[in-house]
Each structure stands twice: as C-alpha cells, then as structure tokens.
mmCIF file of C-alpha atoms and ligand atoms in Angstrom:
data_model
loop_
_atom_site.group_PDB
_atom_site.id
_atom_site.type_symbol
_atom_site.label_atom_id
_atom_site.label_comp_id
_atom_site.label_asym_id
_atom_site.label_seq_id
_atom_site.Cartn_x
_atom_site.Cartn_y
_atom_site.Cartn_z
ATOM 1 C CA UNK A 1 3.547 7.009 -0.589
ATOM 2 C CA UNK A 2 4.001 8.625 -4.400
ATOM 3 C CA UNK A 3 6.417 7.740 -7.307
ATOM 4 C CA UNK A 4 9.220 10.196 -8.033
ATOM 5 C CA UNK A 5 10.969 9.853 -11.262
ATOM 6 C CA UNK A 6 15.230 8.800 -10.341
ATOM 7 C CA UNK A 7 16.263 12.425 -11.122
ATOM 8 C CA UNK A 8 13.783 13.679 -8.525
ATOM 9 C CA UNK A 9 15.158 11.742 -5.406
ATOM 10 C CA UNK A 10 16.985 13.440 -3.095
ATOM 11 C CA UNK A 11 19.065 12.859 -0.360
ATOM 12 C CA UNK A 12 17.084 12.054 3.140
ATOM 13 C CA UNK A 13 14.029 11.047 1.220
ATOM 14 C CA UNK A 14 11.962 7.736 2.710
ATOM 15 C CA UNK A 15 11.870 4.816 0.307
ATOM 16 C CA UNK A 16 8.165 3.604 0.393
ATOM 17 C CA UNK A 17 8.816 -0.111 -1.158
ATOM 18 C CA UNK A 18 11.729 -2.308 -0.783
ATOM 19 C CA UNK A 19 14.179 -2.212 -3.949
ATOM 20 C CA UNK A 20 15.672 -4.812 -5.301
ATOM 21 C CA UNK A 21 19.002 -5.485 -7.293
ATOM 22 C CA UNK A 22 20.219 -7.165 -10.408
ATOM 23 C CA UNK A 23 19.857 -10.449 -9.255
ATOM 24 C CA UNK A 24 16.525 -9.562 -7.779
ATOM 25 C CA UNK A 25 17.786 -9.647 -3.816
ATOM 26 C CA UNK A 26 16.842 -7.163 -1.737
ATOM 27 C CA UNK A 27 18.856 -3.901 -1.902
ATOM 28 C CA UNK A 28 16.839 -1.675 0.303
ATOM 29 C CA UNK A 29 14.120 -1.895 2.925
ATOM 30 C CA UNK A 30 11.099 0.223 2.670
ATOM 31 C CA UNK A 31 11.463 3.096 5.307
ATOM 32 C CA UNK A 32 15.156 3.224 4.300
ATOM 33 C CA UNK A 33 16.592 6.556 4.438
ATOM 34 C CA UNK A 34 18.161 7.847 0.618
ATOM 35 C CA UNK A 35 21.748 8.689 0.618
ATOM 36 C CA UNK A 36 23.687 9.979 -2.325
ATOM 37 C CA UNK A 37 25.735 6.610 -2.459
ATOM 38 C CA UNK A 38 22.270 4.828 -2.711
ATOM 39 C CA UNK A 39 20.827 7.224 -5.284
ATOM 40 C CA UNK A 40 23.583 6.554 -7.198
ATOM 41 C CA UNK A 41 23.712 3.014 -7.097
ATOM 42 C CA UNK A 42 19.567 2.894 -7.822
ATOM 43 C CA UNK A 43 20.487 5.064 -11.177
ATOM 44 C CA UNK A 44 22.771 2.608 -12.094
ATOM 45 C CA UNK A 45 20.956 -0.282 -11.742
ATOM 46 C CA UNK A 46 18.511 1.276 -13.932
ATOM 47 C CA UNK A 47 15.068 2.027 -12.197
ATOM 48 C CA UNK A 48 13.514 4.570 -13.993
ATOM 49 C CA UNK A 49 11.589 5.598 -10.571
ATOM 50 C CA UNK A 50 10.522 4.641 -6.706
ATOM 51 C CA UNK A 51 7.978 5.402 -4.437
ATOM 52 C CA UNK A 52 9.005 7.247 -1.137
ATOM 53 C CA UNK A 53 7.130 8.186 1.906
ATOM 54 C CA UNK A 54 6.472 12.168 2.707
ATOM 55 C CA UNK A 55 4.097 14.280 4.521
ATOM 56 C CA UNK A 56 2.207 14.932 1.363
ATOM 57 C CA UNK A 57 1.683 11.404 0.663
ATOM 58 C CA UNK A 58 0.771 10.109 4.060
ATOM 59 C CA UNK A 59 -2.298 7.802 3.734
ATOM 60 C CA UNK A 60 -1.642 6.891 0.185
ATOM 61 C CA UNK A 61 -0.519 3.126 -0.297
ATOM 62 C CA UNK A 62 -0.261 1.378 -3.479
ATOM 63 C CA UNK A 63 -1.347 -2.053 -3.822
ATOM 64 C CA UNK A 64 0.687 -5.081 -5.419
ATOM 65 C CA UNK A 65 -0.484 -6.094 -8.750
ATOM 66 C CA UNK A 66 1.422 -9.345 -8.257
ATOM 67 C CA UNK A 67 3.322 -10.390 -5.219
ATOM 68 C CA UNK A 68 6.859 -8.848 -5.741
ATOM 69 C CA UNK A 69 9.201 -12.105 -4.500
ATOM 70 C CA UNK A 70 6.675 -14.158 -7.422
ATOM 71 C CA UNK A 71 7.328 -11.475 -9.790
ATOM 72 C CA UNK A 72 10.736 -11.899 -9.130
ATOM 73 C CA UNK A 73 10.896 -15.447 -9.032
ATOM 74 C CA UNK A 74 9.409 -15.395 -12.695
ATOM 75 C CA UNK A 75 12.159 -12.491 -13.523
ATOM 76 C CA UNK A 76 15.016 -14.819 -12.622
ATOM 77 C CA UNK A 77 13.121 -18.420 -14.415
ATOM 78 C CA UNK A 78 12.441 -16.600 -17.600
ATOM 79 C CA UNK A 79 15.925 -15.353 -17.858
ATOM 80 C CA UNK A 80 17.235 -18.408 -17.173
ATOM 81 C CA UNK A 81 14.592 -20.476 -19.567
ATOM 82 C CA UNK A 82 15.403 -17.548 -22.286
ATOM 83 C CA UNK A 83 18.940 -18.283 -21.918
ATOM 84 C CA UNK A 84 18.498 -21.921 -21.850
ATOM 85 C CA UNK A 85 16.507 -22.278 -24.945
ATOM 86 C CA UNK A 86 18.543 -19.648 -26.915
ATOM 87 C CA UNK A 87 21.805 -22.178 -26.102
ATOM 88 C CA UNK A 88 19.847 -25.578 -26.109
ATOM 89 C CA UNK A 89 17.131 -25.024 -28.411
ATOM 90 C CA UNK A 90 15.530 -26.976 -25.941
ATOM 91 C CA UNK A 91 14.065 -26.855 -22.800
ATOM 92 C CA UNK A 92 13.841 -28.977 -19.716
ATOM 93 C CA UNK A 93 10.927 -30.466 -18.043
ATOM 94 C CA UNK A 94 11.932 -28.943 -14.651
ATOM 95 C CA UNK A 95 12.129 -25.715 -15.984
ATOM 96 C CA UNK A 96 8.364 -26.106 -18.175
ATOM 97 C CA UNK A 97 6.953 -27.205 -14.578
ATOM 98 C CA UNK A 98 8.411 -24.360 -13.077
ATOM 99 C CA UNK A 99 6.878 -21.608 -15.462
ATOM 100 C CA UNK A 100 3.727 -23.371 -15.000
ATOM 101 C CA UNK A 101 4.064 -22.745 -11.280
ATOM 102 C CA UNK A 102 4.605 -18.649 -11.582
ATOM 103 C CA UNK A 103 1.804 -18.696 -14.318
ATOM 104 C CA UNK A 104 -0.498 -20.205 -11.522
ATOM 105 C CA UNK A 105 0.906 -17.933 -8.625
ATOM 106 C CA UNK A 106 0.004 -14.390 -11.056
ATOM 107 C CA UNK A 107 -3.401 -16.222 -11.845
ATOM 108 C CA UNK A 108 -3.635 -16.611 -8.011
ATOM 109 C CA UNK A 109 -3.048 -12.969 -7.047
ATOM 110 C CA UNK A 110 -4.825 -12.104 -9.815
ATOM 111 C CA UNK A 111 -8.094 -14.064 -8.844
ATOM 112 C CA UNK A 112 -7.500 -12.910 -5.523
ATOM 113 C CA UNK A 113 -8.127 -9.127 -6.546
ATOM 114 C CA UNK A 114 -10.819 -9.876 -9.166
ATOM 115 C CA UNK A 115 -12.511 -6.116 -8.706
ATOM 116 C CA UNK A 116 -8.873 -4.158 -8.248
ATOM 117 C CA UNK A 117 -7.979 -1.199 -10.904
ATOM 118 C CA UNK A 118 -4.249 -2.452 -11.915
ATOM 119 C CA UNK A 119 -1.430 0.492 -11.021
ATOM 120 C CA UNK A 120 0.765 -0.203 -13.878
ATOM 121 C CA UNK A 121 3.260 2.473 -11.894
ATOM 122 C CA UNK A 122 3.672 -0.839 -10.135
ATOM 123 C CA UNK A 123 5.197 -2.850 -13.082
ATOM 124 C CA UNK A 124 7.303 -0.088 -14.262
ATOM 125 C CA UNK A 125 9.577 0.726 -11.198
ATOM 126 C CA UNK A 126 12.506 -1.796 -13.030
ATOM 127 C CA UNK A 127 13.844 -0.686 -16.672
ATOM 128 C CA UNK A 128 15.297 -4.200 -17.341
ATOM 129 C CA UNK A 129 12.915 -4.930 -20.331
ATOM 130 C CA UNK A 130 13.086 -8.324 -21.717
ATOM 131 C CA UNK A 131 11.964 -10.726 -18.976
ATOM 132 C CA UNK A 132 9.968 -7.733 -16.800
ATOM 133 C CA UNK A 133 8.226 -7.702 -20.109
ATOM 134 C CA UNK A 134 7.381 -10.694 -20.119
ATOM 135 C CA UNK A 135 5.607 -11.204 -16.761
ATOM 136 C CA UNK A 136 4.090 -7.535 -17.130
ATOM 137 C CA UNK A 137 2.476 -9.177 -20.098
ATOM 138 C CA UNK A 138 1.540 -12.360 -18.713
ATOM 139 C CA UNK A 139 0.047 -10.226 -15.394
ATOM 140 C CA UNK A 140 -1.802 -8.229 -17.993
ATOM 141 C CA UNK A 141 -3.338 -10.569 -20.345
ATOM 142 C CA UNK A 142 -4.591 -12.764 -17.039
ATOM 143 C CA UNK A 143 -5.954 -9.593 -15.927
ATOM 144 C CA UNK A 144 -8.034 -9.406 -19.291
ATOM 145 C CA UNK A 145 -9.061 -13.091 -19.008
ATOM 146 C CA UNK A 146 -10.060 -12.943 -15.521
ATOM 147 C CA UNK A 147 -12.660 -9.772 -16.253
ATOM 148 C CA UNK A 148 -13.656 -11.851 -19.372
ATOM 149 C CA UNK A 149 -14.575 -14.834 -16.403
ATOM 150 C CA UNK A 150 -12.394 -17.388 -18.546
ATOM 151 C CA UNK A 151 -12.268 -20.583 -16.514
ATOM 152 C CA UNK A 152 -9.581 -21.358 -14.761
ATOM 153 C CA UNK A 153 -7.891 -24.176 -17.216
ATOM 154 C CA UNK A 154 -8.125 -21.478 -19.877
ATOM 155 C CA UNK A 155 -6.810 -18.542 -17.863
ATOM 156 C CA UNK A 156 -3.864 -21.080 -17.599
ATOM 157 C CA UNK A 157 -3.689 -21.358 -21.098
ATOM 158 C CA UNK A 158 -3.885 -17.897 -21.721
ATOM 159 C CA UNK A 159 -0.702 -17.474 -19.226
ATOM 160 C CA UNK A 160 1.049 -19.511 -21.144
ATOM 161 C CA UNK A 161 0.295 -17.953 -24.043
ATOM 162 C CA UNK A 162 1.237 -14.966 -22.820
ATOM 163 C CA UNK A 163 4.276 -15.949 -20.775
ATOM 164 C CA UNK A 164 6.116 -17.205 -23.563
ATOM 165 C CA UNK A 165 4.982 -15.212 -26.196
ATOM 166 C CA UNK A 166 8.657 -13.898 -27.650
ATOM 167 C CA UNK A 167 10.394 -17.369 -26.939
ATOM 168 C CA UNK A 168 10.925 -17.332 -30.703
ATOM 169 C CA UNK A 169 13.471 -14.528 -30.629
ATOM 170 C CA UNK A 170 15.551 -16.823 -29.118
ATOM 171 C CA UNK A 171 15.724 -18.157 -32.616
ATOM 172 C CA UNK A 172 16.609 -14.652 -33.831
ATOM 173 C CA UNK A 173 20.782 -12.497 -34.194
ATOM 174 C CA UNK A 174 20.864 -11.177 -30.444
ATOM 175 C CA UNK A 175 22.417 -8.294 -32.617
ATOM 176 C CA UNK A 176 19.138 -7.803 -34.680
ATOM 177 C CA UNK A 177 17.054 -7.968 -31.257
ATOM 178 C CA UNK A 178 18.850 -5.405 -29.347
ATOM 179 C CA UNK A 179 19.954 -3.159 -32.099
ATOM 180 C CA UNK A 180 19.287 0.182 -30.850
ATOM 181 C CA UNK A 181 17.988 1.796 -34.603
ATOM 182 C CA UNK A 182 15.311 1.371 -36.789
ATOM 183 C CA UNK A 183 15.826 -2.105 -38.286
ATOM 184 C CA UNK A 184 16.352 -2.233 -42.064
ATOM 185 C CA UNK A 185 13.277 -3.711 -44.153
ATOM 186 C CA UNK A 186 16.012 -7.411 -44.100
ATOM 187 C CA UNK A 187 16.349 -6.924 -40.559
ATOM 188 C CA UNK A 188 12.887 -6.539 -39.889
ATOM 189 C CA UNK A 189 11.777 -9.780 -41.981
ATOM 190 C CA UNK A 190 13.774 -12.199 -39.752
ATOM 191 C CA UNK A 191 12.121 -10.280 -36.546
ATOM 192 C CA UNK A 192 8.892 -11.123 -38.372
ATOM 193 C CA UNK A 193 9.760 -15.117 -38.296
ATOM 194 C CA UNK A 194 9.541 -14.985 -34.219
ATOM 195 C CA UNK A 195 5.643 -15.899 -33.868
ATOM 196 C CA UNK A 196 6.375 -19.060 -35.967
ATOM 197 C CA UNK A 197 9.528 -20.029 -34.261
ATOM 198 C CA UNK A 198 8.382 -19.913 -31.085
ATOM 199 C CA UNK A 199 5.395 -22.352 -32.099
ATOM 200 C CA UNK A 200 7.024 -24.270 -33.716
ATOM 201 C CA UNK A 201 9.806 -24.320 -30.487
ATOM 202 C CA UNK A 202 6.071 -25.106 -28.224
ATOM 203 C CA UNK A 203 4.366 -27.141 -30.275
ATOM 204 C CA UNK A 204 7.071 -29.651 -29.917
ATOM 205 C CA UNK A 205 6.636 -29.436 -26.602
ATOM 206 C CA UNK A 206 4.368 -32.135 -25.415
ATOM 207 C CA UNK A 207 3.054 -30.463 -22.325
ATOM 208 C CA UNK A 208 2.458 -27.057 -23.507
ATOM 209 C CA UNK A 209 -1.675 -26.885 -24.792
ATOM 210 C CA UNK A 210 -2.392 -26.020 -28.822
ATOM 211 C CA UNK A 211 -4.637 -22.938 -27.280
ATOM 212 C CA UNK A 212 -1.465 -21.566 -26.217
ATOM 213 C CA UNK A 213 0.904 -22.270 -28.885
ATOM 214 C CA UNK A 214 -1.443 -20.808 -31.957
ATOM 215 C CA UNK A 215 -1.894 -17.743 -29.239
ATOM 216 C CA UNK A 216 1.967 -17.582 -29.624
ATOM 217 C CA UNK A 217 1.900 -17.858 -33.343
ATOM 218 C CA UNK A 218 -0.884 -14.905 -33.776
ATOM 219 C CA UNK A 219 0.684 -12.601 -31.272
ATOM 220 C CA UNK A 220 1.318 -10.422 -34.271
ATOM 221 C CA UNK A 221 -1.470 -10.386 -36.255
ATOM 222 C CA UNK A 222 -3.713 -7.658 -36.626
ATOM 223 C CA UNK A 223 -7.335 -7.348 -36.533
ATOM 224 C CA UNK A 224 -7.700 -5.923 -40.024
ATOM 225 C CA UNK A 225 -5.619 -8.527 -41.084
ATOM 226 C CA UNK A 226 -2.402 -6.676 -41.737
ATOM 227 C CA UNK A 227 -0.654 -8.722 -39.277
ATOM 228 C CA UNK A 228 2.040 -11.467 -39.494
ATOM 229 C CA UNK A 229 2.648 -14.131 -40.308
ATOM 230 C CA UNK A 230 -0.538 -12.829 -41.929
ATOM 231 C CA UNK A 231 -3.427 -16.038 -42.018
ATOM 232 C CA UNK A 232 -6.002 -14.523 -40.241
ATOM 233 C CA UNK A 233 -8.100 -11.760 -39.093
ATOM 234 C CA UNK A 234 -10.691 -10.232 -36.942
ATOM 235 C CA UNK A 235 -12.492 -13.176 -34.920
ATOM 236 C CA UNK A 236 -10.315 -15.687 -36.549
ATOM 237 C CA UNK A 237 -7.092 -14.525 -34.601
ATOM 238 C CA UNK A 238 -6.693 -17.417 -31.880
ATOM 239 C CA UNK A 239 -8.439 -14.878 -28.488
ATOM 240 C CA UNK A 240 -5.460 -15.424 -26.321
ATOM 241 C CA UNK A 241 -3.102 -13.814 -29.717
ATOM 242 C CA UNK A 242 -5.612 -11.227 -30.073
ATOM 243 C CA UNK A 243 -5.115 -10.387 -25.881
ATOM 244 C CA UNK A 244 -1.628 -11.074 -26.097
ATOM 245 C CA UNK A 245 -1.108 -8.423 -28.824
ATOM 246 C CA UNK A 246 -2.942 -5.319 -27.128
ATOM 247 C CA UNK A 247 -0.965 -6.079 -23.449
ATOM 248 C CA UNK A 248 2.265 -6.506 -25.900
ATOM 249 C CA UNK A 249 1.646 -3.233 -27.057
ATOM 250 C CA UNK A 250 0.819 -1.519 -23.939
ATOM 251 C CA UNK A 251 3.532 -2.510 -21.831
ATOM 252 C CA UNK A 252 6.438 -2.264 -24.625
ATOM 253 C CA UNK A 253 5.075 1.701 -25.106
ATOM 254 C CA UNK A 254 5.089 2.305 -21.494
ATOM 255 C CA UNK A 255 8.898 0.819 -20.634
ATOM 256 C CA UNK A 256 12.113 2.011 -22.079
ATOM 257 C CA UNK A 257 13.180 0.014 -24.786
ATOM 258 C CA UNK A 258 16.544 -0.355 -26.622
ATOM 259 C CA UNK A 259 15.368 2.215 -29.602
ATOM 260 C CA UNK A 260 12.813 4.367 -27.536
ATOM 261 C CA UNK A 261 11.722 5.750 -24.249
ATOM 262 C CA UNK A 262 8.879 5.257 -21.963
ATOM 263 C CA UNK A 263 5.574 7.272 -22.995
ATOM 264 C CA UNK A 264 2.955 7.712 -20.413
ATOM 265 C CA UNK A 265 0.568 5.447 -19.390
ATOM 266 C CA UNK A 266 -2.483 7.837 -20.976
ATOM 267 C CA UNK A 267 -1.290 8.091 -23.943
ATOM 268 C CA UNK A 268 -0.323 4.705 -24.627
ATOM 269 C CA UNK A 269 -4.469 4.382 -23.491
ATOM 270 C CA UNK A 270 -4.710 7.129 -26.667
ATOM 271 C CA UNK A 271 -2.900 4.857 -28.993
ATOM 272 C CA UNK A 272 -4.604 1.277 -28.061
ATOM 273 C CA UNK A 273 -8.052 2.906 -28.353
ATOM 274 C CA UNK A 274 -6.759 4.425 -31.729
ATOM 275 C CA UNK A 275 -5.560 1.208 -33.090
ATOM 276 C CA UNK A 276 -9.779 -0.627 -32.148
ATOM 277 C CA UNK A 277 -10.718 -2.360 -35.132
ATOM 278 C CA UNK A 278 -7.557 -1.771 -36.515
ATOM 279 C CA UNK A 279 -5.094 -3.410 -34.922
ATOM 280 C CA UNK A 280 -6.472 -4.478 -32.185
ATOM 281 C CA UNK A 281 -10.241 -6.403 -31.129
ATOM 282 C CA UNK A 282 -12.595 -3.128 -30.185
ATOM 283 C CA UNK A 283 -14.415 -5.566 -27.544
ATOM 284 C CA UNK A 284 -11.190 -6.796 -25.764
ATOM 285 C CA UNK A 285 -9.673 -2.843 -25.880
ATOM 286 C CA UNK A 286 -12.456 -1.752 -23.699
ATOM 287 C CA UNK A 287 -12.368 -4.126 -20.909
ATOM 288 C CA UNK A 288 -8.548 -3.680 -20.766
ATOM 289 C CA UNK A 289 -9.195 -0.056 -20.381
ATOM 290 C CA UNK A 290 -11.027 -0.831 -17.660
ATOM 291 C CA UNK A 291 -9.093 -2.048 -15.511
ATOM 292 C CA UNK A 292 -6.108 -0.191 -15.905
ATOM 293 C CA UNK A 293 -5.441 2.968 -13.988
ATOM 294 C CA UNK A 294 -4.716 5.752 -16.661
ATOM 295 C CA UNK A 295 -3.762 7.870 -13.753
ATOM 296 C CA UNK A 296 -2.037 5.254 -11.245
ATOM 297 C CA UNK A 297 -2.122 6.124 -7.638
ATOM 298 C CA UNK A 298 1.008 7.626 -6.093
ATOM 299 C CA UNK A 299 1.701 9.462 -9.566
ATOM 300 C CA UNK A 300 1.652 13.632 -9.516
ATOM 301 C CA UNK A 301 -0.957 14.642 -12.097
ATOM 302 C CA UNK A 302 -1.440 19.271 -12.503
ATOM 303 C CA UNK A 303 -5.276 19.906 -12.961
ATOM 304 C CA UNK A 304 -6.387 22.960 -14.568
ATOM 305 C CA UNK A 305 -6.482 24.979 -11.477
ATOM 306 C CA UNK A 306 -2.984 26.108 -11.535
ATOM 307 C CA UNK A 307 -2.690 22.687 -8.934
ATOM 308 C CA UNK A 308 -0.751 19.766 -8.703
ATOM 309 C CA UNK A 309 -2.108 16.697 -6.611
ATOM 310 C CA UNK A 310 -1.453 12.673 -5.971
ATOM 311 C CA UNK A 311 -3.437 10.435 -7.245
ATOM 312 C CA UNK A 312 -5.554 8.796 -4.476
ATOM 313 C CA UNK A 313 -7.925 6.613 -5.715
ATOM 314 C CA UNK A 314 -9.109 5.110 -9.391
ATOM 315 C CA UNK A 315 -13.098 4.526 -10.580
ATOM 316 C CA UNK A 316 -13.710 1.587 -13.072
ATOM 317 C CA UNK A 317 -16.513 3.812 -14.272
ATOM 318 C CA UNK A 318 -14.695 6.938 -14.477
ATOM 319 C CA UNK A 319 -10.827 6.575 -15.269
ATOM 320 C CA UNK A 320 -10.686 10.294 -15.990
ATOM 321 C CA UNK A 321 -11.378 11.678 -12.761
ATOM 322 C CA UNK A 322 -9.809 10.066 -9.879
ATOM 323 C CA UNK A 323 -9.990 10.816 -6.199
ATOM 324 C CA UNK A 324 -6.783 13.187 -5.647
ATOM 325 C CA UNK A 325 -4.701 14.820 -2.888
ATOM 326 C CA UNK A 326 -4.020 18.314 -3.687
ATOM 327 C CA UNK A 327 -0.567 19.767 -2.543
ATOM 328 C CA UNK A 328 0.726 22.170 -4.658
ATOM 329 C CA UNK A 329 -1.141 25.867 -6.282
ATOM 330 C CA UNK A 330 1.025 27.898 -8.274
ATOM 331 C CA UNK A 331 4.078 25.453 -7.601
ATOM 332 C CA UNK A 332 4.154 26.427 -3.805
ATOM 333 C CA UNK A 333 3.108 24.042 -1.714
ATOM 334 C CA UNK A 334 0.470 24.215 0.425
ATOM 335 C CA UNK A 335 -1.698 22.608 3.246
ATOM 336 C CA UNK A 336 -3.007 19.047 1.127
ATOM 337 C CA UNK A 337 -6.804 18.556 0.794
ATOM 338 C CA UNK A 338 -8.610 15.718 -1.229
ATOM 339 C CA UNK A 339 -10.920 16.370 -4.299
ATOM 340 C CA UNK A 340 -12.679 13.612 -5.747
ATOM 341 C CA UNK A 341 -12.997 14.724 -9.257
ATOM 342 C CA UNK A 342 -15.691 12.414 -10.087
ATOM 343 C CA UNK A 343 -18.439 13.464 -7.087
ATOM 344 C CA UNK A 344 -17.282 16.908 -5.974
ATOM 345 C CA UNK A 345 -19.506 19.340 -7.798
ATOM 346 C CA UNK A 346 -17.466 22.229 -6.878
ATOM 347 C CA UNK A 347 -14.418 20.944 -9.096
ATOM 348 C CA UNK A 348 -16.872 19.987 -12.001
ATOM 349 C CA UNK A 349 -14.665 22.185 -14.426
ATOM 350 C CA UNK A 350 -11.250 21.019 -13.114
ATOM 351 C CA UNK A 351 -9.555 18.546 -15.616
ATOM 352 C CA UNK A 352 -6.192 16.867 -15.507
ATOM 353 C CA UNK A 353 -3.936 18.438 -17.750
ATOM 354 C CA UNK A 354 -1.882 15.679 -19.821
ATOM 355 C CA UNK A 355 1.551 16.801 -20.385
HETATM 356 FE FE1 FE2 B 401 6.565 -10.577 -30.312
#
C-alpha cells in the first residue's frame, strides 16, 4: 500500500486501510473500491490523505503505531473529557479511570513494538486536530519513554502527562484558541496561562500523580530557560515537560492547524534538531529522532536520479537512506525494482531530494 495526498485519489482506486467518520465509525473497508461520491465525502470529512492498494505498492504494508479502534476510543473520551471539563470545570471519576485505561492500552502497543521505527504517516491520515493531537502526543512521548527504558509506573505517568497536557485551555476564550490569525501580544498572554491552569485543574485531582501534573505545568518551558511560565531550565524542567514539549512541537508542525498547514515530516526533524539546547533537551532530541521515520513507509520520495520510489523500509541507524521501491524515471512509469539506499553500493551517490 502507499499514501496519496486527497487531491490525488481517483476514481477506481483500492483503499488500503479502513476509514473512519466523524464519530469515529467505520466509513469504509479496506479493499473498498473509490467512487467520486466517496472521494467527496472523504474531502469533506477532512482527511488530508489515505493509503490505497496498487500494483506499484504491492508488498508494502504499513504497520499500526497504536491499534486504530484504541486510538479511536481515546479520540471520542478526550473529546468528551475536553468538553466536560470546559462546562464542569470538573471531571468525573469514571471518566479519570477511563483515560487511565487508553493511556495503558498505547503503553501496551507501544511495549509490544519496543524495536519498531514509528510511521508518523500513520497518525496523520485525520486533520481533526485537537483531540488527534492529543493521543499523537501521548503515543509519542510513550514512545520516547519506552526507548529511555522508564519503568512501567513512570511510563504511566509520563502518559498522563502527556495525555492531558492542554487540559488548561479549557480554561481559555474558545475564540482565542481557535482564532485562525496571529494572536495579538493580549491574546497571546492568556494562551500563556494554560500550563498553570491545567495543574492547577490536576493537581486537585486526587488520583492524578505530582510527576504528571508539574510535567503539565512545564510543557512550555524551554531549555534555555525562555519558556513559560518561566521557573526553570535545562535539567530542572520536570523530564516528562521537557518530552512533552519536543512531541508537542513535532506533531502540531506536522498537522494542519487553525492558522497554518502541515509541513513535512523532515523538516519538522530540521526544526527540532535546530531548536537542541535551545528549546528543546539535546539528549531527549536524539533518541526521538530515532525512532521516527523521517521518510515513513508508503510515502513517494524523488531521488536524484531523475526517479521517484515508495518508501519500503526505515533503519534506526540510518534514517536518511531507506530501503525503496522504484517506479517512476523521468515521470513515466516503469517496471518497479527495490534499492536499498543504505547497502547498495551502486546507488552510493543517489540522495532523496527534499521538496
Ligand atoms: Fe500547550
């Protein structure tokens, strides 16, 4: 299978994973055949691309990060918590035990695939971004805590952490939130008071651990100390803020926001390993880049051959040069071979061309 943009489908294509709809039930199997009516209606509910089956991409398959019915359990709780506490101000027990369960289901899946390179194509099919956001984030961060071989208990904590990171902009205008232009330097101060409300919001929450509520309050801070609310630096920033705020980063570049579009995934790698030292903790950067495909499988990358080819296969050791499926010279397609860019000596001088 390979991921097509929405304004490449066309009609007869072969959907290569299930879709889902608003209220995350299932819209289309995978094998389904594309019509125009179901084009249209997959524009409109706002995926930003899909995978599809083809000759070209036979043999390809792109693993899960997280199961999708648990990511889209979490998608429908979170709404409903976000909702809940931006009414309330409160939250219920039920609903704490139930976040608790999806943080333990992504820490399952997660454990489950210690040594697997994560496709981030694979959180990015859906352009809803508040609550996608938020599990991409959580799946992320675990991610991060599971190749730093944090103990269970604390990968929990980290979830949690990371979970409900923005709860405080439930405390926040829904007008300032989703305005769709830069904020004004007033606007921008009462985003700024998030971090606090939502520890403040956690902290009062018996259940929830202190590990994950300072993580909440330090979300923003930066590792030069230029941060907010500004207390800390470096070291000092609570670990599970300091991994919160490079995954917060990463995903909100790579989705379509309210005031900007998607970038790709490699140069949202660019900016993160820009920021090291800066922003963001150097040490924590380069074990997220790790395990992060900057070319995800299934995508269409050119190479400096005048070729275009699928991405097959990702190296830890070599994110650069993946193992690809050649289909295209000259923009005429042609009988597919595989390259491995990292072993095959004869395409030494071949590079992927970013564009
Ligand atoms: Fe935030």
């Amino acid at each position: 299978m390979r991921y097509i943009s929405v304004d490449r489908i066309k009609d007869d294509m072969i959907l290569g994973k299930e879709l889902v709809g608003d209220n995350c039930q299932l819209l289309l199997k995978r094998g389904a055949k594309l019509s125009e009516k179901y084009i249209d209606k997959i524009k409109d509910l706002g995926y930003i691309g899909v995978y599809i089956e083809d000759k070209v991409s036979q043999g390809i398959e792109v693993e899960d990060v997280v199961d999708e019915k648990l990511r889209n359990k979490g998608v429908l709780l979170l709404e409903k918590t976000f909702k809940e506490v931006a009414k309330d101000k409160g939250i219920s027990d039920e609903t704490v035990e139930n976040i608790n369960d999806v943080v333990n289901g992504i820490i399952d899946c997660i454990l489950a695939n210690k040594n697997a390179i994560v496709n981030l194509m694979d959180l990015k099919v859906y352009d809803e971004y508040t609550y996608y956001h938020s599990i991409n984030v959580c799946v992320l961060a675990v991610i991060i805590g599971v190749a730093l071989e944090l103990k269970r208990e604390n990968l929990f904590k980290l979830g949690l952490a990371s979970i409900y990171h923005d709860i405080g902009k439930m405390f926040v205008p829904v007008k300032i939130i989703n305005k769709p232009g830069k904020l004004t330097p007033e606007e921008f101060d009462i985003v700024k008071t998030h971090p606090r409300h939502g520890y403040e919001f956690l902290k009062n929450k018996q259940t929830i651990p202190m590990n994950s509520y300072v993580g909440v309050l330090h979300h923003h801070e930066k590792y030069d100390g230029t941060g907010y609310p500004g207390f800390v630096e470096g070291k000092r920033i609570n670990i599970y803020g300091r991994i919160v705020s490079i995954v917060d980063a990463f995903d909100a570049l790579t989705s379509k926001r309210p005031y900007a579009d998607a970038i790709p995934i490699f140069e949202a790698v660019e900016y993160v390993q820009g920021n090291g030292g800066v922003a963001f903790d150097p040490e924590l950067i380069n074990i997220f880049l790790r395990k992060i495909a900057h070319y995800p499988v299934g995508t269409t990358v050119s190479l400096s051959d005048n070729t275009s080819a699928i991405v097959m296969e990702n190296y830890e050791d070599c994110p650069l040069r993946p193992k690809v499926k050649v289909y295209k010279e000259f923009f005429k397609e042609i009988e597919p071979y595989e390259v491995d860019l990292k072993t095959d000596e004869a395409f030494r001088n071949v590079t992927i061309i970013n564009k």
